[in-house]
Amino acid sequence: MTDGNQRGLWEHHFATNLARLRERAGMTQTDLARVLQTRYGLRFHQQTIQRIEAETRPIRLDEAHCVADVFDVSLSSMTSYMEASDQALQLGVDRVRRSCRRLFENLTEDGLELLEAIDQLTSDVFSRDQGQLEDWAPTPMEAWALVWLGSTSDVMGDLLSARDEAAELAGVPDGERGFPSDSLDLVGDTIERHWEKSLKQWSNLSTADLMKAVPADGQHREA
């Protein structure tokens, strides 16, 4: 097959899939043109969509990406042959994969924000114990903070596990999966050193109750 024939097939599949997806979404050609105008600034009209579907007007790469984005599918799906009976399944999997990619990105952003907060709390705890190790006796407030640190570190571990699984499903390259989690080792060391002391004071409280049990005057308030 020549390059020209392959290009023609891609354009034919794109036009066919465009019409199918538009109709499945309950959109008229005018509706789709309006979305492409308002969302992406493309100078599309009903006649533009009509000509693309009729394969009388070629579509530029940037335009094709915008169309695929409207229907939340990949460009490769738009340019691939699909039996009409299998299209829903193929596009459904494609949407799940794209959703996993967005989940990976959101978890990365949220994880970095949580990690920054955990790092700050760890630093505050270290400024209290000043490396005294076993000689340090945490106050009720310090013990409370340490239990919070342990709880949020567990959440971070779950977040990173979910992020890794989302990356795997989305096919995220290994080079994009890195996460600056080295500081979590420092958190773990801090918690391990003082956990038993803190746990004695706060072991009777659930994570939710910790929000209500702010120490006052050297004592803790039961939730």
XYZ file of C-alpha atoms in Angstrom:
223
model
C 0.000 0.000 0.000
C 1.439 3.419 -0.952
C 1.647 6.327 1.460
C -1.057 8.090 -0.523
C -3.426 5.152 -0.197
C -2.762 4.906 3.533
C -3.455 8.608 3.953
C -6.663 8.197 2.019
C -7.733 5.333 4.279
C -7.059 7.380 7.409
C -9.172 10.236 6.056
C -11.939 7.819 5.047
C -11.995 6.172 8.498
C -11.935 9.591 10.160
C -14.918 10.796 8.150
C -16.869 7.596 8.825
C -16.123 7.612 12.542
C -16.873 11.330 12.803
C -20.381 10.819 11.427
C -20.980 7.808 13.688
C -19.767 9.518 16.846
C -21.669 12.718 16.097
C -24.899 10.804 15.579
C -24.338 8.686 18.698
C -23.877 11.890 20.691
C -27.157 13.244 19.303
C -25.390 16.194 17.697
C -26.255 17.810 14.396
C -23.507 19.024 12.100
C -24.371 22.542 13.247
C -24.051 21.515 16.909
C -20.601 20.070 16.369
C -19.432 23.067 14.365
C -20.593 25.382 17.148
C -18.704 23.382 19.796
C -15.533 23.474 17.720
C -15.948 27.234 17.262
C -16.548 28.097 20.924
C -14.203 25.579 22.564
C -11.245 25.655 20.184
C -11.737 28.763 18.060
C -11.979 26.801 14.800
C -13.782 28.558 11.986
C -16.146 25.669 11.379
C -19.705 25.822 10.074
C -22.322 23.194 9.289
C -21.037 23.028 5.717
C -17.501 22.363 7.002
C -18.624 19.276 8.925
C -20.737 18.155 5.989
C -17.797 18.355 3.593
C -15.440 16.521 5.993
C -17.946 13.696 6.431
C -18.448 13.574 2.657
C -14.642 13.427 2.231
C -14.615 16.473 -0.008
C -12.597 18.570 2.432
C -9.380 17.299 4.042
C -8.969 17.928 7.752
C -5.826 19.384 9.273
C -4.026 17.601 12.093
C -4.888 20.246 14.694
C -8.543 20.128 13.640
C -8.583 16.327 13.877
C -7.202 16.478 17.426
C -9.929 18.934 18.421
C -12.664 16.722 16.956
C -11.295 13.678 18.768
C -11.176 15.668 22.004
C -14.848 16.637 21.673
C -15.806 12.965 21.663
C -13.147 12.047 24.279
C -11.440 9.480 22.066
C -7.918 9.188 20.721
C -6.945 10.334 17.264
C -5.778 6.803 16.470
C -9.316 5.562 17.143
C -10.719 8.196 14.798
C -8.442 7.081 11.967
C -8.861 3.330 12.504
C -11.354 0.988 10.867
C -14.060 -0.204 13.211
C -17.012 -2.457 12.610
C -20.130 -0.570 13.595
C -21.108 -3.347 16.017
C -17.728 -3.162 17.800
C -17.337 0.579 17.803
C -18.986 1.157 21.175
C -16.660 -1.340 22.867
C -13.516 -0.040 21.211
C -14.332 3.586 21.948
C -15.427 2.694 25.474
C -12.038 1.186 26.223
C -10.397 4.204 24.619
C -12.324 6.562 26.903
C -11.385 4.512 29.970
C -7.732 4.687 28.966
C -7.912 8.454 28.491
C -9.723 8.820 31.824
C -6.930 6.853 33.512
C -4.446 9.281 32.015
C -6.356 12.238 33.458
C -6.587 10.438 36.803
C -2.820 9.898 36.767
C -2.258 13.607 36.125
C -4.713 14.670 38.835
C -3.210 12.277 41.376
C 0.239 13.610 40.539
C -0.880 17.186 41.162
C -2.781 16.340 44.349
C 0.036 14.099 45.561
C 2.612 16.860 45.194
C 0.371 19.208 47.178
C -0.091 16.624 49.957
C 3.623 15.817 49.949
C 4.447 19.498 50.446
C 2.138 19.610 53.470
C 3.621 16.393 54.884
C 7.155 17.724 54.380
C 6.288 20.896 56.260
C 4.750 18.989 59.167
C 7.781 16.684 59.297
C 10.069 19.704 59.406
C 8.032 21.199 62.231
C 8.268 17.955 64.210
C 12.046 17.798 63.692
C 12.365 21.343 64.934
C 10.751 20.102 68.157
C 12.711 16.898 68.778
C 16.019 18.436 67.583
C 17.484 14.999 67.035
C 17.056 13.930 70.637
C 15.780 10.532 69.530
C 14.838 8.387 72.518
C 15.283 11.245 74.984
C 12.511 13.286 73.431
C 9.158 13.113 75.228
C 6.477 14.576 72.918
C 3.911 16.905 74.407
C 0.240 16.091 73.764
C 0.232 18.548 70.848
C 3.391 17.002 69.378
C 2.010 13.493 69.791
C -1.201 14.590 68.108
C 0.779 15.992 65.172
C 2.789 12.770 64.892
C -0.350 10.652 64.647
C -1.637 12.999 61.966
C 1.663 12.599 60.180
C 1.326 8.826 60.271
C -2.258 8.889 59.024
C -1.548 11.222 56.124
C 1.537 9.211 55.173
C -0.693 6.149 54.847
C -2.995 8.148 52.587
C -0.005 9.198 50.494
C 1.013 5.570 50.094
C -2.471 4.669 48.850
C -2.456 7.663 46.504
C 0.875 6.646 44.980
C -0.341 3.062 44.507
C -3.472 4.292 42.719
C -1.320 6.637 40.632
C 0.937 3.769 39.556
C -2.047 1.621 38.569
C -3.616 4.472 36.594
C -0.301 5.047 34.812
C -0.123 1.365 33.876
C -3.642 1.343 32.421
C -3.074 4.614 30.585
C 0.216 3.442 29.100
C 2.178 6.333 30.613
C 5.875 6.004 29.651
C 8.244 5.078 32.480
C 10.033 8.389 32.084
C 6.868 10.274 33.069
C 6.030 8.208 36.146
C 8.638 9.569 38.530
C 7.519 11.121 41.811
C 9.737 12.929 44.368
C 8.839 10.635 47.252
C 12.300 10.340 48.856
C 11.207 12.638 51.661
C 8.620 10.043 52.696
C 11.509 7.945 54.029
C 12.308 10.785 56.421
C 8.661 10.871 57.459
C 8.782 7.137 58.115
C 11.901 7.487 60.258
C 10.289 10.254 62.290
C 7.131 8.269 62.882
C 9.017 5.083 63.753
C 11.091 6.889 66.344
C 8.160 8.388 68.205
C 5.137 6.325 67.241
C 4.813 4.322 70.450
C 4.966 7.443 72.594
C 2.340 9.170 70.479
C 0.124 6.127 70.137
C -0.229 5.789 73.888
C -1.889 9.198 74.018
C -4.030 9.005 70.887
C -4.617 5.341 70.080
C -8.255 5.569 71.164
C -9.148 8.054 68.415
C -10.051 7.416 64.794
C -8.572 9.534 62.049
C -11.822 11.516 61.766
C -11.833 12.168 65.504
C -8.313 13.573 65.352
C -9.745 16.633 63.623
C -11.823 17.360 66.737
C -9.276 16.407 69.363
C -6.962 19.406 69.331
C -4.829 19.390 72.506
C -5.384 22.323 74.835
C -3.462 23.296 77.952
C -1.324 20.168 77.781
C -4.333 17.865 77.652
C -6.314 16.378 74.766
C -10.019 16.790 74.315
C -11.997 13.624 73.636
C -13.995 13.760 70.402
